[in-house]
Short mmCIF file of C-alpha atoms in Angstrom, two decimals:
data_model
loop_
_atom_site.label_atom_id
_atom_site.label_comp_id
_atom_site.label_asym_id
_atom_site.label_seq_id
_atom_site.Cartn_x
_atom_site.Cartn_y
_atom_site.Cartn_z
CA MET A 1 -90.87 94.36 57.60
CA ARG A 2 -93.93 95.29 55.51
CA LEU A 3 -95.39 94.99 52.21
CA LEU A 4 -97.98 96.25 50.24
CA LEU A 5 -99.82 94.23 47.40
CA PRO A 6 -101.97 95.96 45.15
CA LYS A 7 -104.61 93.02 44.96
CA GLU A 8 -106.14 91.25 47.83
CA GLN A 9 -106.11 88.05 46.22
CA ASP A 10 -102.27 88.09 45.93
CA TRP A 11 -101.57 88.02 49.61
CA GLN A 12 -101.62 84.51 50.32
CA GLN A 13 -99.52 83.56 47.28
CA VAL A 14 -96.80 86.05 48.16
CA THR A 15 -96.86 85.10 51.89
CA ASP A 16 -96.64 81.69 50.85
CA LEU A 17 -93.69 82.28 48.79
CA LEU A 18 -91.90 84.40 51.31
CA LYS A 19 -92.55 81.50 54.14
CA ASP A 20 -91.39 79.16 51.81
CA LYS A 21 -87.77 81.15 50.91
CA PHE A 22 -87.46 82.64 54.58
CA PRO A 23 -89.07 80.57 57.15
CA LEU A 24 -88.27 82.58 60.24
CA LEU A 25 -90.42 85.53 58.84
CA GLU A 26 -93.77 85.65 60.72
CA VAL A 27 -96.88 87.29 59.55
CA THR A 28 -97.71 89.47 62.35
CA ASP A 29 -100.76 91.70 60.81
CA ARG A 30 -102.74 91.65 57.57
CA THR A 31 -104.98 94.99 56.74
CA MET A 32 -106.31 97.05 53.67
CA VAL A 33 -104.43 100.25 53.44
CA GLN A 34 -106.29 102.79 50.24
CA ASP A 35 -107.13 99.70 48.53
CA GLN A 36 -103.88 97.77 48.85
CA VAL A 37 -103.46 95.04 51.17
CA GLN A 38 -100.58 95.35 53.93
CA VAL A 39 -98.80 92.35 55.47
CA LEU A 40 -96.44 92.93 58.23
CA PHE A 41 -93.92 90.19 58.78
CA ARG A 42 -91.22 90.08 61.75
CA ILE A 43 -88.22 87.83 62.89
CA GLU A 44 -88.15 86.94 66.34
CA GLU A 45 -85.22 88.84 68.24
CA SER A 46 -83.34 85.56 69.14
CA GLN A 47 -83.25 84.47 65.42
CA VAL A 48 -81.69 88.40 64.64
CA SER A 49 -79.28 87.69 67.26
CA HIS A 50 -78.19 84.69 65.81
CA ILE A 51 -78.17 85.67 62.10
CA LYS A 52 -75.84 88.65 63.24
CA LYS A 53 -73.36 86.08 65.14
CA LEU A 54 -73.18 83.95 61.67
CA ALA A 55 -72.60 87.17 59.90
CA VAL A 56 -69.62 88.19 62.02
CA ASP A 57 -68.17 84.72 62.56
CA GLN A 58 -68.34 84.49 58.73
CA GLY A 59 -66.67 87.82 58.21
CA LEU A 60 -63.76 86.59 60.72
CA GLU A 61 -63.40 83.49 59.15
CA THR A 62 -63.03 85.34 55.76
CA ILE A 63 -60.44 87.88 57.13
CA ARG A 64 -58.40 84.78 58.63
CA ASN A 65 -58.17 82.81 55.52
CA ARG A 66 -57.06 85.90 53.41
CA ILE A 67 -54.41 86.53 56.41
CA ASP A 68 -53.37 82.60 55.86
CA GLN A 69 -53.34 82.92 52.21
CA PHE A 70 -51.49 85.93 51.44
CA GLY A 71 -49.53 86.50 54.48
#
């Protein structure tokens, strides 16, 4: 994920907020791009796979519950 911030002093506050709300995000780079701070984040591939599996499992559970409920 790439995030552009208009003020350099905002980057630490935004980064801390994102890490608090989304602990799987890792900062991979921080650079200046045309007077803006560009911060790059990533999630490890193993975590992405785990999140995808959880989403599929949740979808299947929802379908099963609806079938049980409505026949």
